[in-house]
mmCIF file of C-alpha atoms in Angstrom:
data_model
loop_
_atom_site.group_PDB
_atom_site.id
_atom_site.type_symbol
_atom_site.label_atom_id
_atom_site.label_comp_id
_atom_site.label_asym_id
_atom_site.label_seq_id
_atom_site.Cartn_x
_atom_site.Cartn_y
_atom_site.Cartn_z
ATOM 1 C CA UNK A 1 -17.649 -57.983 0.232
ATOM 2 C CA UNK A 2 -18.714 -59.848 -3.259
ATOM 3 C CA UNK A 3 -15.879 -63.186 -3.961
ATOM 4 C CA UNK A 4 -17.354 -62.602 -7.527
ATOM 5 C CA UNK A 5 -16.162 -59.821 -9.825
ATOM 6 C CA UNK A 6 -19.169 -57.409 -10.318
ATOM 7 C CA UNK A 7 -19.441 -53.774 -11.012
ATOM 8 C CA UNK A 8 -20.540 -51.197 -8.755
ATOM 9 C CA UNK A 9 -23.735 -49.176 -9.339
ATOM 10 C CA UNK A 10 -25.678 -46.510 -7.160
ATOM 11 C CA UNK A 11 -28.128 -48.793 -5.636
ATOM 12 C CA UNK A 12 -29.332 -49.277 -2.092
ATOM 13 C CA UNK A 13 -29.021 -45.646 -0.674
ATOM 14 C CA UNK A 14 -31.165 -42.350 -1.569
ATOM 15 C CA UNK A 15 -28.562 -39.286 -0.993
ATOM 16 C CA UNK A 16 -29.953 -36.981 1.501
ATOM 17 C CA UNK A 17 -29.256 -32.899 2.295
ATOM 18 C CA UNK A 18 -26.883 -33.811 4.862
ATOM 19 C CA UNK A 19 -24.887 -36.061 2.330
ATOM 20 C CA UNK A 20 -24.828 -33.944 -0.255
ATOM 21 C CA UNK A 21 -22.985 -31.506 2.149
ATOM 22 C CA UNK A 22 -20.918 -33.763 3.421
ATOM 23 C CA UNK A 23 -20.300 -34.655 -0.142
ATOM 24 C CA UNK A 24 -18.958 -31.348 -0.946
ATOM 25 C CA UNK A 25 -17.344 -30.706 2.497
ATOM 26 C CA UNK A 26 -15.149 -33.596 1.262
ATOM 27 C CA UNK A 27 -14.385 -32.714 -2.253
ATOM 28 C CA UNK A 28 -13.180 -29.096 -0.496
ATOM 29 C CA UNK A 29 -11.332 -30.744 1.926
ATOM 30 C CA UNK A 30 -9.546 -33.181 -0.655
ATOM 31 C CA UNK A 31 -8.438 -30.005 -3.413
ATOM 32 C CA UNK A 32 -6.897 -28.443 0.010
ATOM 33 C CA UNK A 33 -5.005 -31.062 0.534
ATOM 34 C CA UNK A 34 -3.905 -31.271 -2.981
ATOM 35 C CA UNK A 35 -3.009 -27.966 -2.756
ATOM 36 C CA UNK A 36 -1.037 -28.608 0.766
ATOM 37 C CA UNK A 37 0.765 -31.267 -0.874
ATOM 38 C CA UNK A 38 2.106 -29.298 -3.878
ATOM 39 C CA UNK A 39 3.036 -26.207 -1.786
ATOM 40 C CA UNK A 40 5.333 -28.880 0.649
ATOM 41 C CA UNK A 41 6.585 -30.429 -2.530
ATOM 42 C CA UNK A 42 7.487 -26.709 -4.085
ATOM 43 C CA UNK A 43 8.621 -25.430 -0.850
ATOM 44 C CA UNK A 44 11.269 -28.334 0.046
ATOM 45 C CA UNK A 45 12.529 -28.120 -3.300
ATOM 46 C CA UNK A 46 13.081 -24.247 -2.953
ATOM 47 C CA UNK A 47 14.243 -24.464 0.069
ATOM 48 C CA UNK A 48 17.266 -27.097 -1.179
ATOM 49 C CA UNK A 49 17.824 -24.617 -4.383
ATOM 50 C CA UNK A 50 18.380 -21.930 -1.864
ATOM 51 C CA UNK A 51 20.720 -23.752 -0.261
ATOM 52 C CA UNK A 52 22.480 -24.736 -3.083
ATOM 53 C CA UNK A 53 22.924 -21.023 -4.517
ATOM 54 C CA UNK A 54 23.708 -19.942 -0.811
ATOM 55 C CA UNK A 55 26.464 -22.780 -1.166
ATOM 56 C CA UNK A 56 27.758 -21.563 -4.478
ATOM 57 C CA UNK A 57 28.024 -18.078 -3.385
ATOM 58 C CA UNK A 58 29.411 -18.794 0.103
ATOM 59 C CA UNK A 59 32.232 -20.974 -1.382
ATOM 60 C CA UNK A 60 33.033 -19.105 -4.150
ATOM 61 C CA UNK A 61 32.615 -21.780 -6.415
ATOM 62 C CA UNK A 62 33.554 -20.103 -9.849
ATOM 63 C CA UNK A 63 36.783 -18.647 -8.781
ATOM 64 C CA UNK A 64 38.053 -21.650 -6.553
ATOM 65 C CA UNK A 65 36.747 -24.760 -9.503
ATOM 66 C CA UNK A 66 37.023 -22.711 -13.020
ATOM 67 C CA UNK A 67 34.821 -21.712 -15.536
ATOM 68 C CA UNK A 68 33.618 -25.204 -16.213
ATOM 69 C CA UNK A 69 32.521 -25.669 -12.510
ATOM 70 C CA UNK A 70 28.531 -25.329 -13.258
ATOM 71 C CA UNK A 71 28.803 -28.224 -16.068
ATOM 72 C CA UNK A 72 30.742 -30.271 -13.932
ATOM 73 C CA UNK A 73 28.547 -29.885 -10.843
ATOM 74 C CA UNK A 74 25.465 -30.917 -13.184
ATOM 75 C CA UNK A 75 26.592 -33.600 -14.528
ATOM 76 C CA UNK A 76 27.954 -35.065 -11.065
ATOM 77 C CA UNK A 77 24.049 -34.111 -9.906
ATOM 78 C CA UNK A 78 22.169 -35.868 -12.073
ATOM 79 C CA UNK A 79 24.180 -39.224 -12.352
ATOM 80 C CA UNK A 80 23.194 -39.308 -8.671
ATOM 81 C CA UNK A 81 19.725 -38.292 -9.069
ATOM 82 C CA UNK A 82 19.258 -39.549 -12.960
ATOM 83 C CA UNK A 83 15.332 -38.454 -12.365
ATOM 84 C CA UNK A 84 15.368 -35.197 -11.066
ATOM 85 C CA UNK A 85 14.850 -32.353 -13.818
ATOM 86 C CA UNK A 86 15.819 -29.593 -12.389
ATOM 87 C CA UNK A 87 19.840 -30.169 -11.933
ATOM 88 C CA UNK A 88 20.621 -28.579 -15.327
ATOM 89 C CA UNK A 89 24.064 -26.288 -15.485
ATOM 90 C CA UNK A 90 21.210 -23.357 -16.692
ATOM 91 C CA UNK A 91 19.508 -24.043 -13.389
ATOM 92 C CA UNK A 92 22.179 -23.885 -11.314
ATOM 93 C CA UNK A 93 23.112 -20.607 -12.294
ATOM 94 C CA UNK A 94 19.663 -19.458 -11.406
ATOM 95 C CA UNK A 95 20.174 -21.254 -8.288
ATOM 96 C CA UNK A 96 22.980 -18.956 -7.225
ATOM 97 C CA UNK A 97 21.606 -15.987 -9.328
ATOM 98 C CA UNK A 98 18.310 -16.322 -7.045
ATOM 99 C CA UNK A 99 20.077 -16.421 -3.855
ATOM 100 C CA UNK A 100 22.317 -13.343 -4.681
ATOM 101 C CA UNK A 101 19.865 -11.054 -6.068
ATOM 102 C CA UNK A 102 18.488 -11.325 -2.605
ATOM 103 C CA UNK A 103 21.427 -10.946 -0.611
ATOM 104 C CA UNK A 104 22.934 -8.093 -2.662
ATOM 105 C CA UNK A 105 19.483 -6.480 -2.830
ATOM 106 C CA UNK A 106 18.893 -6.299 0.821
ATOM 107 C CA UNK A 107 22.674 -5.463 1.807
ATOM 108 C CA UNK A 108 22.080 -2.739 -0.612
ATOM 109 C CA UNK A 109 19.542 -1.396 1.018
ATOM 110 C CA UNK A 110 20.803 -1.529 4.114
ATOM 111 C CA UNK A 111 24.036 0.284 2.995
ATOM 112 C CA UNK A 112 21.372 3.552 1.094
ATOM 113 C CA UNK A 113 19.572 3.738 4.581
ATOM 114 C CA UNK A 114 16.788 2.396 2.837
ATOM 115 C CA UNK A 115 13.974 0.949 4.922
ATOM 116 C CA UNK A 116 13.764 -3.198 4.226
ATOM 117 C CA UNK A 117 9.705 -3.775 2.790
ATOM 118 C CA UNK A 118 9.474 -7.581 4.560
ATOM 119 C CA UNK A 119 10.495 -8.793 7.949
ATOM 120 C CA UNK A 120 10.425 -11.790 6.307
ATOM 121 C CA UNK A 121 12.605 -10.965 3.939
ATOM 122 C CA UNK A 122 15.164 -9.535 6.398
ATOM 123 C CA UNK A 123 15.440 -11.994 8.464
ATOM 124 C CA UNK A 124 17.722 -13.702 5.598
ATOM 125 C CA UNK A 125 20.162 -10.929 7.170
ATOM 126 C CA UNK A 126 20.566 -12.036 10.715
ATOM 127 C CA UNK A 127 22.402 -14.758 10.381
ATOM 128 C CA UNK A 128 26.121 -15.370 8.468
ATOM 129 C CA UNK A 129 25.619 -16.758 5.266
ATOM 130 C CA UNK A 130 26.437 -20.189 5.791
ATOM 131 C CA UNK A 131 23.166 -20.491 7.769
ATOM 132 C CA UNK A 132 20.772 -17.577 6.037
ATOM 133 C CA UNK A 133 17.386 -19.737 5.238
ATOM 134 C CA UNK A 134 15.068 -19.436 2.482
ATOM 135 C CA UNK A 135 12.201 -16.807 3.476
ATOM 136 C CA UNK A 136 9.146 -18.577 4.265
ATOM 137 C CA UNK A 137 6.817 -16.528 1.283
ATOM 138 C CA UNK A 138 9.331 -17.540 -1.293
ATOM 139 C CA UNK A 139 8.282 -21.528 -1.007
ATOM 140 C CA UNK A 140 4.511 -20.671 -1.803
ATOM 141 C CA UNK A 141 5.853 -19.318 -5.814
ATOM 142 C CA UNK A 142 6.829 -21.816 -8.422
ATOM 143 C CA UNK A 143 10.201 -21.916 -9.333
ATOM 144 C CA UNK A 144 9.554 -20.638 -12.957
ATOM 145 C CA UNK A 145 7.995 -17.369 -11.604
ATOM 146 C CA UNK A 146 10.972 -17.027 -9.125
ATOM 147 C CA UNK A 147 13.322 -17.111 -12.581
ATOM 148 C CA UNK A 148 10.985 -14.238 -14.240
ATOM 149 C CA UNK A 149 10.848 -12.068 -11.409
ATOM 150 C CA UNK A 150 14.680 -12.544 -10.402
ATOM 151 C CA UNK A 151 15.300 -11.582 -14.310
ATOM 152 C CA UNK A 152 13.417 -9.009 -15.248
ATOM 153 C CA UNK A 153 13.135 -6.955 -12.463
ATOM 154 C CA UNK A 154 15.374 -4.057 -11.498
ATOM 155 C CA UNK A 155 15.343 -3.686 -8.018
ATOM 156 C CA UNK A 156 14.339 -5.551 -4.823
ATOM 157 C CA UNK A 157 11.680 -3.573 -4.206
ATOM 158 C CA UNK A 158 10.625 -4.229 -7.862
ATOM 159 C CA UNK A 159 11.071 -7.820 -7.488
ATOM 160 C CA UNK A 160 8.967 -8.286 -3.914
ATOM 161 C CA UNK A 161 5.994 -5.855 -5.307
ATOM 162 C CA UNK A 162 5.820 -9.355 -7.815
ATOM 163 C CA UNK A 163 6.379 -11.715 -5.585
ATOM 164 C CA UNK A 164 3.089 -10.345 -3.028
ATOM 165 C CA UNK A 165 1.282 -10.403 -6.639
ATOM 166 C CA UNK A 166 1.806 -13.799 -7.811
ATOM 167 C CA UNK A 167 1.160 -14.921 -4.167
ATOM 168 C CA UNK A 168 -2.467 -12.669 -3.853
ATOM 169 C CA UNK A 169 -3.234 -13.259 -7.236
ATOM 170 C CA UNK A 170 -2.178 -16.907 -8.213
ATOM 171 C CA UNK A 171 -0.393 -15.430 -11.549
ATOM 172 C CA UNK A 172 0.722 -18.155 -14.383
ATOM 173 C CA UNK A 173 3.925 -17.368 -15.716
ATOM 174 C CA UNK A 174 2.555 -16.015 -19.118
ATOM 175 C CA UNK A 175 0.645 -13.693 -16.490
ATOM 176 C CA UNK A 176 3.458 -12.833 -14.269
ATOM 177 C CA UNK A 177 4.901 -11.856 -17.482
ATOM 178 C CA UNK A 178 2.401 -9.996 -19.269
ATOM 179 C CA UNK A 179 1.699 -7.382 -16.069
ATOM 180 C CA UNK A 180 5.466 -6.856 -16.188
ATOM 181 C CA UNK A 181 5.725 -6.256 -19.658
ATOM 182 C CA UNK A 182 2.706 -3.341 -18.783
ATOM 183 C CA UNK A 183 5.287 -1.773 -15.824
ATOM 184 C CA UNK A 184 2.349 -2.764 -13.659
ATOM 185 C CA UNK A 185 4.804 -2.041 -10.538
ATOM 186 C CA UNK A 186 5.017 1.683 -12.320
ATOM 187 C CA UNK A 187 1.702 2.074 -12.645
ATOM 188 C CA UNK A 188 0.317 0.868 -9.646
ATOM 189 C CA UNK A 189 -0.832 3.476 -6.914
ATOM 190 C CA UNK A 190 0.680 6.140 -9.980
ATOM 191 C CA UNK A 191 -2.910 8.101 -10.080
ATOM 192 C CA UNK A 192 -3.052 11.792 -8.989
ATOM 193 C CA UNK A 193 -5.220 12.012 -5.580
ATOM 194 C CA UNK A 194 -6.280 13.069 -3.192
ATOM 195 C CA UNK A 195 -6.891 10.598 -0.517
ATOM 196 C CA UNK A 196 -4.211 11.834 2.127
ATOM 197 C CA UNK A 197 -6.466 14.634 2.836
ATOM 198 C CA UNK A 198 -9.866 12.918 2.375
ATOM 199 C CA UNK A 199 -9.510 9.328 4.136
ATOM 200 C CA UNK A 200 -8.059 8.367 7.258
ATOM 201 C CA UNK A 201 -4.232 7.119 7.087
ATOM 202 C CA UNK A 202 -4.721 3.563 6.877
ATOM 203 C CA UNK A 203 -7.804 3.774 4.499
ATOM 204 C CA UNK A 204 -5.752 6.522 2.241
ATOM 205 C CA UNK A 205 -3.214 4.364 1.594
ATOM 206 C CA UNK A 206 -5.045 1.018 0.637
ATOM 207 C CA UNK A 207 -6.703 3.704 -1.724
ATOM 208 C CA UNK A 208 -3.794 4.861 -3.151
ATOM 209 C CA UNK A 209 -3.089 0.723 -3.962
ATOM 210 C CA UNK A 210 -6.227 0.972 -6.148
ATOM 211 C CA UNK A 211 -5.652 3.042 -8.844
ATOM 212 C CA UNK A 212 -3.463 2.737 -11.344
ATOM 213 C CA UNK A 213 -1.499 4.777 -13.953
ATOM 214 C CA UNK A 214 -1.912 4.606 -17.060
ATOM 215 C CA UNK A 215 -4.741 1.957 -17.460
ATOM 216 C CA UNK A 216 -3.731 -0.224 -20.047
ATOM 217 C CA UNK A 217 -6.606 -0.327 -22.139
ATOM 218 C CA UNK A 218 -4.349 -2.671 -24.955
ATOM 219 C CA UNK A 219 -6.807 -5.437 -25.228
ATOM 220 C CA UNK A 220 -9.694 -3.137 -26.593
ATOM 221 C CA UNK A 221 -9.872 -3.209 -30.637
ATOM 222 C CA UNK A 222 -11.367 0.289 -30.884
ATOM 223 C CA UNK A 223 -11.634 2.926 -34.028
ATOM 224 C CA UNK A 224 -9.335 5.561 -34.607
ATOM 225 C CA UNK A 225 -12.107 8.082 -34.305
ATOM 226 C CA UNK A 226 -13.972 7.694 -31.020
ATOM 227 C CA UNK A 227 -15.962 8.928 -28.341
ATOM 228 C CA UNK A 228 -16.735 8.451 -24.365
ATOM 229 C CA UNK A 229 -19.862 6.086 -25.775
ATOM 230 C CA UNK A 230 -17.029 4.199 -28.013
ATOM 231 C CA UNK A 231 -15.061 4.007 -25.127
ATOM 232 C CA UNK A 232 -17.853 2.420 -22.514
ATOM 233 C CA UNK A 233 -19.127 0.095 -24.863
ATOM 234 C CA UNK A 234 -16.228 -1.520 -25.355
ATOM 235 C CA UNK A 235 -15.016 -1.475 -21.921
ATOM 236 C CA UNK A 236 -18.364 -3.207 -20.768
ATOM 237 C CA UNK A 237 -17.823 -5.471 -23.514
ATOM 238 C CA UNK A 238 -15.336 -6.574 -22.657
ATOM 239 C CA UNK A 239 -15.764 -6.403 -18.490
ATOM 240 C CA UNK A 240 -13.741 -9.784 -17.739
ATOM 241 C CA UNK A 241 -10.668 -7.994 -19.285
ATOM 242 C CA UNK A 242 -11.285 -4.616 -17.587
ATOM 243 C CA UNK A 243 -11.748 -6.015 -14.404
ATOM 244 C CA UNK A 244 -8.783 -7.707 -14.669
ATOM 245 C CA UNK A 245 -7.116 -4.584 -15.433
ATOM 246 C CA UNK A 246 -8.722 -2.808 -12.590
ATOM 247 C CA UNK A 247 -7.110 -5.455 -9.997
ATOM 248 C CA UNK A 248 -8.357 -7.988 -7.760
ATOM 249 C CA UNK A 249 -11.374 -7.599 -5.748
ATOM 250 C CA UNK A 250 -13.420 -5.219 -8.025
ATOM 251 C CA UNK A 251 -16.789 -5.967 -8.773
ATOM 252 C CA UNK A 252 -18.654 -4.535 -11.886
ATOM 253 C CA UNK A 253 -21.931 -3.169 -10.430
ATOM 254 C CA UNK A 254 -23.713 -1.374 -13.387
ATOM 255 C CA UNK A 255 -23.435 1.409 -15.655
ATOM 256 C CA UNK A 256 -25.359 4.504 -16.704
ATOM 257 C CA UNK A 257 -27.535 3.935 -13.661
ATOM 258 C CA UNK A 258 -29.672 6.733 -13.769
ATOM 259 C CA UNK A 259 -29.722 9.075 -10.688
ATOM 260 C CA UNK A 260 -32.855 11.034 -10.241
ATOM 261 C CA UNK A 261 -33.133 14.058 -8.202
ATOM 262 C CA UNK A 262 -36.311 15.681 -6.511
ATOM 263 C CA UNK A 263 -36.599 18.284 -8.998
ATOM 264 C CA UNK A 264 -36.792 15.996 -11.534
ATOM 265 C CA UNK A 265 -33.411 16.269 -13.482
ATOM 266 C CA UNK A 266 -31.544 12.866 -14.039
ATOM 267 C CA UNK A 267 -27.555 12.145 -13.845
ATOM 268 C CA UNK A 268 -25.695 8.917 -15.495
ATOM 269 C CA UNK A 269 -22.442 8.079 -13.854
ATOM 270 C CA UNK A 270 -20.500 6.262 -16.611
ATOM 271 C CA UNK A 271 -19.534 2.809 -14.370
ATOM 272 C CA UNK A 272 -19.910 2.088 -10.793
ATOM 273 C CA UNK A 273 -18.300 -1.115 -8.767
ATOM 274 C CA UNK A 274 -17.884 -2.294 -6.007
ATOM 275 C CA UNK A 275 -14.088 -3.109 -4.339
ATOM 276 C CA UNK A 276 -14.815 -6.209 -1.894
ATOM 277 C CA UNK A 277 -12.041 -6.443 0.146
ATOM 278 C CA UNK A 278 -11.271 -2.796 0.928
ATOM 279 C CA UNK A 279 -15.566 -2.827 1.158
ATOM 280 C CA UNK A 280 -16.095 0.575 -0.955
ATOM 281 C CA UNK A 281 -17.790 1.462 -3.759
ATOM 282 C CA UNK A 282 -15.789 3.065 -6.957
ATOM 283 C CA UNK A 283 -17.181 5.291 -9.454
ATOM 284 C CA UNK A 284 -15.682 5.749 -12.685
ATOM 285 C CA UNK A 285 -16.329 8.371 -15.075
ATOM 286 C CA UNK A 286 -14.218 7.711 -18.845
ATOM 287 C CA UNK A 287 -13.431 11.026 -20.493
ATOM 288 C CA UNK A 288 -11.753 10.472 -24.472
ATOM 289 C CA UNK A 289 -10.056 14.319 -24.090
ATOM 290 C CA UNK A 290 -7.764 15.719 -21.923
ATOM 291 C CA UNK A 291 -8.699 16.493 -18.006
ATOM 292 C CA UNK A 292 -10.146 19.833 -17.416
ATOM 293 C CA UNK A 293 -11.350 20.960 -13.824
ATOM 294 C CA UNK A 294 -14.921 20.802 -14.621
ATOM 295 C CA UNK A 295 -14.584 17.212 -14.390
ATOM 296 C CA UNK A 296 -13.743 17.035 -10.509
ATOM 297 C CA UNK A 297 -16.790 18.046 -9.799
ATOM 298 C CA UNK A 298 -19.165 15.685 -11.444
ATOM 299 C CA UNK A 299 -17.298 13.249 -10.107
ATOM 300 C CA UNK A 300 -17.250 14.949 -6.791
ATOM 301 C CA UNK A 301 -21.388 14.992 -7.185
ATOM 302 C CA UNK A 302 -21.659 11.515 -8.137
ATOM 303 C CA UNK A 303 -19.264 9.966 -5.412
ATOM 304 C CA UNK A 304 -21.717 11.956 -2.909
ATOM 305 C CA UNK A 305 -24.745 9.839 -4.596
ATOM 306 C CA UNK A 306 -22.895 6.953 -4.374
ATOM 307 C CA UNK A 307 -22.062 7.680 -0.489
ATOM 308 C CA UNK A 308 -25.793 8.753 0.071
ATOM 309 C CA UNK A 309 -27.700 6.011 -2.152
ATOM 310 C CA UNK A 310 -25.641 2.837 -1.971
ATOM 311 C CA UNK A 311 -23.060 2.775 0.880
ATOM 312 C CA UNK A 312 -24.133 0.468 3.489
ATOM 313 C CA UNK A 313 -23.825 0.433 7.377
ATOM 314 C CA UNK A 314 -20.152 -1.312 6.999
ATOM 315 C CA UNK A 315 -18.822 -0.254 4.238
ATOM 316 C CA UNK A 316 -15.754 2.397 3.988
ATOM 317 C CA UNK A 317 -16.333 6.070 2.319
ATOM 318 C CA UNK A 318 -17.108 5.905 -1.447
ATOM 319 C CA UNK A 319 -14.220 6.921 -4.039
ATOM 320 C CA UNK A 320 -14.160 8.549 -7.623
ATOM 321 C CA UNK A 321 -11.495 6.998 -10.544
ATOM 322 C CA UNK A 322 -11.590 9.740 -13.150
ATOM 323 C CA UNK A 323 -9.630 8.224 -16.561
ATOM 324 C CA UNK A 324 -8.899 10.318 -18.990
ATOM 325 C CA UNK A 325 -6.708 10.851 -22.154
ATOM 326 C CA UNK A 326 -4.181 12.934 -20.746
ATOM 327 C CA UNK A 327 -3.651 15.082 -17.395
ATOM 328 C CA UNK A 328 -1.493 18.047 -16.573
ATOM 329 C CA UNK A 329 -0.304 17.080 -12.823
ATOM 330 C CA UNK A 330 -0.839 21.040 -11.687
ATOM 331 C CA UNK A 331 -3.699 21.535 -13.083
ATOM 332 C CA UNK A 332 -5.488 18.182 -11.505
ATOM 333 C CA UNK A 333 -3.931 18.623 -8.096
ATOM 334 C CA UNK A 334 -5.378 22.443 -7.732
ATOM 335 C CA UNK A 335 -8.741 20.551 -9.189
ATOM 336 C CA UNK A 336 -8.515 17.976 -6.289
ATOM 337 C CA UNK A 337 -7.531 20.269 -3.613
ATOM 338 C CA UNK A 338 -10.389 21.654 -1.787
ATOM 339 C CA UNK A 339 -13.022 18.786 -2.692
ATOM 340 C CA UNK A 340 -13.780 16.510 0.115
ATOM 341 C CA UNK A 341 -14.451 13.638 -1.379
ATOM 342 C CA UNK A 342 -11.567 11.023 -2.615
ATOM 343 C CA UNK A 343 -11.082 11.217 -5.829
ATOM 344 C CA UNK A 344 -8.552 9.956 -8.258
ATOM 345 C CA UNK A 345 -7.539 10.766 -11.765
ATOM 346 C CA UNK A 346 -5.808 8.484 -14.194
ATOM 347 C CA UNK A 347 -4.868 8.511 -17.751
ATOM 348 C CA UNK A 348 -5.340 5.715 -20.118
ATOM 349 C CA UNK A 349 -3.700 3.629 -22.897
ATOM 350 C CA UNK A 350 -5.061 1.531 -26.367
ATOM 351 C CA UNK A 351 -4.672 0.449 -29.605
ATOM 352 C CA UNK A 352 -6.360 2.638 -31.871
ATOM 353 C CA UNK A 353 -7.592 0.608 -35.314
ATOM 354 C CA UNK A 354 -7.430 3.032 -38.191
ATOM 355 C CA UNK A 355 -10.643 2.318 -39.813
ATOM 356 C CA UNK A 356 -10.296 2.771 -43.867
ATOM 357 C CA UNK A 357 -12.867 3.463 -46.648
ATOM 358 C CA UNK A 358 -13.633 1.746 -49.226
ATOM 359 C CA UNK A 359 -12.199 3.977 -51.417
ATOM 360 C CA UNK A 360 -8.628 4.527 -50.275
ATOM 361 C CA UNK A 361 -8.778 0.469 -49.925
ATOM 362 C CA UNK A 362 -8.837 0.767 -53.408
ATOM 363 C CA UNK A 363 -6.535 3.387 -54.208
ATOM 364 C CA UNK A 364 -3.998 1.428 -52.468
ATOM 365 C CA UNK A 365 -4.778 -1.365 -54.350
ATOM 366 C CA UNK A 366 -4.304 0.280 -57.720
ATOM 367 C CA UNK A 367 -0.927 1.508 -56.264
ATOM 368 C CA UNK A 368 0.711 -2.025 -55.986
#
């Protein structure tokens, strides 16, 4: 080591393959332990405002101290930790709010005969409630999205659907809030199929979880007047936002790929992708009018194509996402019934833009 000060330079040493791995085997291993650290951090300080709201409600806190309890207990907090942020008498409340939308939720549940979603989430039942611990999958969501969910959703089931969706999908909190401002939990699995008589139980129900309805189509700026050509265009203009909409794991594969048959006709499915985790491809035909049966069976034809011409070895059995403008339930189940291929049919939502002439830009003017 130098006694003199001196800067450090790359000198002396020609990086290598092997470094350069071992370079980037490092920088992986340092984020996860970022990311190990801040999960410990957020979990031990869920786990102590767990404790506190399983305090508050085991005590009975309000009824036994008065109305000014949750001031009182703040300010006698944070004069003994003067740096911690998170003591405020709004906080607490969540604290015990948190706790006892829980509790309630599950005993609920348990009094309706209901089935409970989560072992882990049970298991908060098994002891009295001077011992019930924290869940383990609550410590890996920030407090802020605990707040949200705890606040805006109506039921437990409700509330753990969001919870398994910030932890899959690593949701901000303007996220979080934004899918349940579009009923996602509504919507999700909503679309008219057929899959418990085409795939096998496990696969028909991870199916089901793919489709949605209605596809919120909000974040298109699209014409009043327009057609199934509109519609495309500006979906695969704006893929990033579609395949968000879609859900995690799809992958945009193509569209119009044309599909040529020995006798020399062609077909153009509208959008094809590919779902990676469930290993299937989905094709997706866009219709601007409302569903008629005619439609199952395009869709029916190209799902066969897609089976025939681009399933591989491991993946699962192809499936078809019809979205249309509006569906009679009847009409589509009859459609469905005797086709064996899975298919699904949605509707969809937007923002129409009224587009305006020139002319009755003017005749307004003139009005004013």
């Amino acid at each position: 080591m130098s006694t003199e000060p001196t800067f450090v330079y790359r000198d002396g040493m020609t990086p290598d393959k092997e470094y350069v791995e071992w370079l980037k085997e490092l920088k992986t291993r340092y984020r996860h332990s970022q990311t190990k650290a801040a999960v410990k951090v957020n979990t031990s300080m869920l786990e102590y405002y767990w404790s506190l709201g399983r305090d508050i409600i085991q005590l009975k806190a309000e009824s036994k101290w008065g109305g000014g309890f949750f001031n009182q207990l703040s300010l006698d907090l944070r004069e003994m930790f003067p740096n911690e942020k998170g003591l405020s008498s709004a906080n607490l409340r969540y604290m015990k709010r948190w706790f006892e939308f829980y509790y309630q939720g599950i005993l609920n549940m348990r009094r309706s005969g209901a089935g409970i979603i989560s072992s882990s989430v049970e298991e908060i039942l098994q002891r009295p409630v001077e011992e019930l611990k924290m869940p383990e999958i609550f410590g890996q969501i920030p407090w802020g999205q605990h707040i949200d969910i705890i606040s805006r959703c109506k039921s437990l089931d409700e509330a753990l659907f969001y919870l398994r969706q910030v932890l899959d999908n690593g949701w901000s909190r303007p996220e979080l809030n934004g899918q349940i401002d579009s009923d996602l939990y509504v919507r999700q699995g909503s679309a008219i199929t057929n899959f418990s008589s085409t795939l096998p139980a496990p696969q028909s129900q991870l199916a089901q979880e793919l489709l949605k309805d209605p596809y919120d189509f909000s974040f298109l700026a699209i014409k009043n007047k327009y057609d199934e050509h509109d519609l495309e265009e500006a979906l695969v203009t704006n893929v990033t936002q579609f395949l968000l909409e879609l859900g995690k794991g799809f992958s945009y594969v193509g569209r119009q790929m044309e599909l040529q048959m020995p006798g020399g006709q062609t077909f153009f499915p509208d959008l094809v992708f590919y779902h990676i985790p469930q290993h299937r491809y989905v094709v997706v035909e866009l219709k601007t009018v409302d569903f008629v049966p005619e439609f199952a069976g395009k869709l029916n034809f190209y799902v066969t194509a897609a089976d025939n011409l681009l399933r591989g070895d491991e993946d699962n059995p192809s499936v078809g996402l019809l979205i249309c403008k509006s569906t009679d339930k009847t009409i589509v189940e009859w459609s469905l019934h005797d086709i064996q291929k899975p298919l699904g049919v949605a509707t969809y939502q937007l923002q129409e833009v009224v587009e305006r002439t020139v002319a009755e830009i003017e005749v307004k003017k003139a009005k004013m």
